[in-house]
XYZ file of C-alpha atoms in Angstrom:
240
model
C -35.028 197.054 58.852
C -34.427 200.719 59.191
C -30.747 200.364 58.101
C -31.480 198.011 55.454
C -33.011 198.869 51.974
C -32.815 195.284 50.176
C -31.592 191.619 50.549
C -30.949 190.148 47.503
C -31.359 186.014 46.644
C -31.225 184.202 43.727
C -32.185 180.518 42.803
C -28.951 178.225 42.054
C -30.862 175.087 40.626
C -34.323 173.940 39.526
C -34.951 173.549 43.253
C -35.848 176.384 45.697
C -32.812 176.915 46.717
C -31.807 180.174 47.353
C -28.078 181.921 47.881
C -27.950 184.740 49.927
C -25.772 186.687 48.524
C -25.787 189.915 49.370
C -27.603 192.855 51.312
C -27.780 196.338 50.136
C -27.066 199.496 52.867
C -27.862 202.618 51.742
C -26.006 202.853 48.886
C -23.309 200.780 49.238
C -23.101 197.360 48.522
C -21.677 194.526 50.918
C -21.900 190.674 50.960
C -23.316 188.265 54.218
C -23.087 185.305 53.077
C -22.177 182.818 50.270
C -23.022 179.265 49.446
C -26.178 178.097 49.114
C -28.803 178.708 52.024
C -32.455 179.161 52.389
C -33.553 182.084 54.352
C -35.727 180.989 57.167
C -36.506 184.446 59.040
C -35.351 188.180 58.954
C -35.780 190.163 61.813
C -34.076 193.431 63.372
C -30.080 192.626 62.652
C -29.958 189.019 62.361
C -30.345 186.561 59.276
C -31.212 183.434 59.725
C -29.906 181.021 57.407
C -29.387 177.179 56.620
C -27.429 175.055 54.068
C -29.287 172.426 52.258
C -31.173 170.264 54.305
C -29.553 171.796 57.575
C -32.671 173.153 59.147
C -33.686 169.590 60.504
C -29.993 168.311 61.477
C -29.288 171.675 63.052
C -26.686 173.116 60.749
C -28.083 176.672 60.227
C -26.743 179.781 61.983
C -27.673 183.680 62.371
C -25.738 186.275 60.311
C -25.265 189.671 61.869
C -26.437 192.265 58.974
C -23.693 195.119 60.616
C -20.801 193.165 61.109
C -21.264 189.903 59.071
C -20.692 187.919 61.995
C -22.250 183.906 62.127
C -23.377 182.215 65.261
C -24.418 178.818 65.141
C -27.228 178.422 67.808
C -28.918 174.960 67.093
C -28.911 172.917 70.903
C -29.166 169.426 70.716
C -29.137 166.719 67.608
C -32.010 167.902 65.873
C -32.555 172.047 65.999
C -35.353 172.887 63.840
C -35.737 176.526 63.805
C -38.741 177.933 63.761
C -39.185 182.150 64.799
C -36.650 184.594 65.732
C -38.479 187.243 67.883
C -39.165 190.832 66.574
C -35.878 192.479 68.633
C -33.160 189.712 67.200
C -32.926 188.796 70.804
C -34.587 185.222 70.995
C -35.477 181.826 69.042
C -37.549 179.200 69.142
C -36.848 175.838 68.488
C -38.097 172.669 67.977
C -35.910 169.734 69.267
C -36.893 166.557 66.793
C -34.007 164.206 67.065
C -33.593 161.988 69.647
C -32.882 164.842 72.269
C -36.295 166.063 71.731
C -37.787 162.505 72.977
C -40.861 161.063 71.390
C -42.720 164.124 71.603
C -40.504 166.691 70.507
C -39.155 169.610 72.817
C -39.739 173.360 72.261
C -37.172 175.756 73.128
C -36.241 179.194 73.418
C -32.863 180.715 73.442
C -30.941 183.767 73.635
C -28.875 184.691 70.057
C -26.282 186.089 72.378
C -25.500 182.331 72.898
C -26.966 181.943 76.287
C -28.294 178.557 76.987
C -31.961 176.791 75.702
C -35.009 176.699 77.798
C -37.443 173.948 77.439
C -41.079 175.606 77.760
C -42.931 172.439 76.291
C -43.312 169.528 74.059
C -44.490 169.117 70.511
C -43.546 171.747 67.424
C -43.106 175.263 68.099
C -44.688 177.734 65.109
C -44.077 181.397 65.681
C -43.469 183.664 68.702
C -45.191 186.235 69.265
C -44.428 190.253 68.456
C -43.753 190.699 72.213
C -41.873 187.738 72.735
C -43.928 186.562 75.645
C -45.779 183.722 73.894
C -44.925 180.724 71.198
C -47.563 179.410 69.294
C -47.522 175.431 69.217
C -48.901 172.110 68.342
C -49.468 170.391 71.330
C -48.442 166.453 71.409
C -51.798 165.157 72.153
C -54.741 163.308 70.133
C -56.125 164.898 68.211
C -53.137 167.861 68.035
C -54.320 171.231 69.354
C -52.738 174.457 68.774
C -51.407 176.083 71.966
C -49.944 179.451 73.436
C -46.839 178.437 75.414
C -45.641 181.001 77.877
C -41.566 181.735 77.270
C -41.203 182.678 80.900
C -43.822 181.950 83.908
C -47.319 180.847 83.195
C -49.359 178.037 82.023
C -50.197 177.352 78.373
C -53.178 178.261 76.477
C -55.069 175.623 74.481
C -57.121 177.191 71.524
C -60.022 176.305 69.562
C -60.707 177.327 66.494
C -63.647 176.445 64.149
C -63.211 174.172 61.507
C -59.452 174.505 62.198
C -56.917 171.345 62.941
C -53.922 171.299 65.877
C -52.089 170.608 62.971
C -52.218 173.900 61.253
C -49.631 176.471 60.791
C -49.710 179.680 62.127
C -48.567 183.343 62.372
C -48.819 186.155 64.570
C -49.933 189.557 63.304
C -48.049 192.560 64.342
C -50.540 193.652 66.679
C -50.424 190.176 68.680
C -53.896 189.604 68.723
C -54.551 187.684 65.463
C -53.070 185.341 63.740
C -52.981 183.478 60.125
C -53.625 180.609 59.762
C -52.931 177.858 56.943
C -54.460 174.503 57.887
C -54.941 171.216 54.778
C -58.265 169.504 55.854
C -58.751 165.993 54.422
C -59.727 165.787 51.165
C -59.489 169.552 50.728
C -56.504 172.109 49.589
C -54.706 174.155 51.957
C -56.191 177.550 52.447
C -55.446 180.794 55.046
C -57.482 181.911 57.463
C -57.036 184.955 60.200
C -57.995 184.233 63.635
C -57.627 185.809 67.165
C -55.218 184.427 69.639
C -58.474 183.869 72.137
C -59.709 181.111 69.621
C -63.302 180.534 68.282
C -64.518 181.434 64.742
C -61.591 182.191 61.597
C -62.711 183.554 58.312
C -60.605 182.595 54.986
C -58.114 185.639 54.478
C -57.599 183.690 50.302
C -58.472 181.235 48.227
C -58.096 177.799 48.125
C -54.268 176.174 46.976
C -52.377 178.862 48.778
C -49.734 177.789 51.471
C -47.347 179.506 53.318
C -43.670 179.495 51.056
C -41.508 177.044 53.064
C -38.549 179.030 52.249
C -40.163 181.953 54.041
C -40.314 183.585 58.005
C -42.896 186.004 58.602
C -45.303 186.057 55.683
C -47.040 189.161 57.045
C -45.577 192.390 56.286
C -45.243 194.666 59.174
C -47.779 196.581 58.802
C -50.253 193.843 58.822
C -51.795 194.509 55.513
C -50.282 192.034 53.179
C -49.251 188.106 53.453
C -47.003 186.554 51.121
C -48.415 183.028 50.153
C -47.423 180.307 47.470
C -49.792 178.319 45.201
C -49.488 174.722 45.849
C -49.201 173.710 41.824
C -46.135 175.358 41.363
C -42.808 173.623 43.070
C -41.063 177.189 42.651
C -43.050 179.727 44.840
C -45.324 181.998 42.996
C -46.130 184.747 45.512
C -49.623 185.776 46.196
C -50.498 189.266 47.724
């Protein structure tokens, strides 16, 4: 963030649990937040943050990095959070208590507070740089990975070879790739890079690399770099 140098964390416990505790402007020093939290995703002037388990039963909120202010944004019973767009001005989440139904429910909604839009069912994974698309997992059998409009349009269904619906994935900043971390049967999880129009993927690293759960955007913004965690070690180990 251009007003932003650092954001500091530290681990509290054994666990990776992290404490924000404080974010660095320019020189001075100032504190967000305290209490133990995970940081989910960081993007133009919003934090987003949960306590303990809270991601799944919807207790996590967005921290203003200016004026330290919280907004808790989950919807119904069971806000999973999954992006927050590029511009701090949307999120997408995934509905998986009993609002959701037995398919789940993806939403979008404003961090001004504005109300939730359903644009689908199943998980949502990542929106994309402009904001116009969320990447998904579709409900169906087998799961596919989809491109769900956030405004007018019908989804996308994509193909990928030798990659599952049930695989996570990230946009690039240049919206027309995206990485990939899918677990095959029998076989470690591993990252691939793939366009948004489907078809073949090559393997961006080795084998026994995942995306860090406590993570958002693993790709740095100039495209060049993902952050990744090796599977053996419960504490992340970060992989460049």
């Amino acid at each position: 963030h251009e007003r932003l140098k650092e954001i500091k964390f530290h681990t509290t416990t054994a666990a990776p649990t992290f404490e924000v505790s404080s974010i660095v402007e320019f020189a001075s020093e100032s504190e967000l937040r305290e209490g133990e939290a995970d940081a989910l995703a960081w993007n133009g002037d919003w934090l987003a943050v949960c306590d303990g388990e809270g991601h799944v039963a919807g207790w996590w909120s967005l921290v203003n990095a200016v004026d330290a202010a919280e907004r808790m944004l989950a919807w119904l019973d069971g806000s999973v959070l999954n992006d927050l767009s590029r511009d701090g001005r949307m999120i997408l989440i995934t509905e998986a208590g009993e609002g959701g139904r037995s398919n789940q429910s993806i939403y979008v909604r404003g961090t001004d507070g504005s109300s939730a839009t359903m644009i689908g069912e199943g998980t949502g994974r990542a929106l994309s740089p402009d904001g116009q698309w969320a990447l998904a997992t579709a409900p169906t059998v087998p799961r596919k990975l989809v491109l769900v409009p956030t405004g007018p349009g019908a989804p996308r269904t994509l193909e990928f070879e030798g990659i599952t619906g049930g695989a996570a994935g990230f946009f690039f900043p240049d919206g027309k790739r995206l990485l990939l971390v899918d677990t095959l049967p029998g076989q470690l999880p591993r990252a691939f890079i793939g366009s948004v129009e489907g078809g073949s993927v090559r393997p961006f690293a080795p084998p026994e690399l995942k995306v860090p759960e406590l993570f958002g955007v693993p790709i740095s913004p100039d495209g060049r770099f993902a952050a990744l965690t090796e599977v053996k070690f419960s504490v992340p180990r970060w992989s460049f």
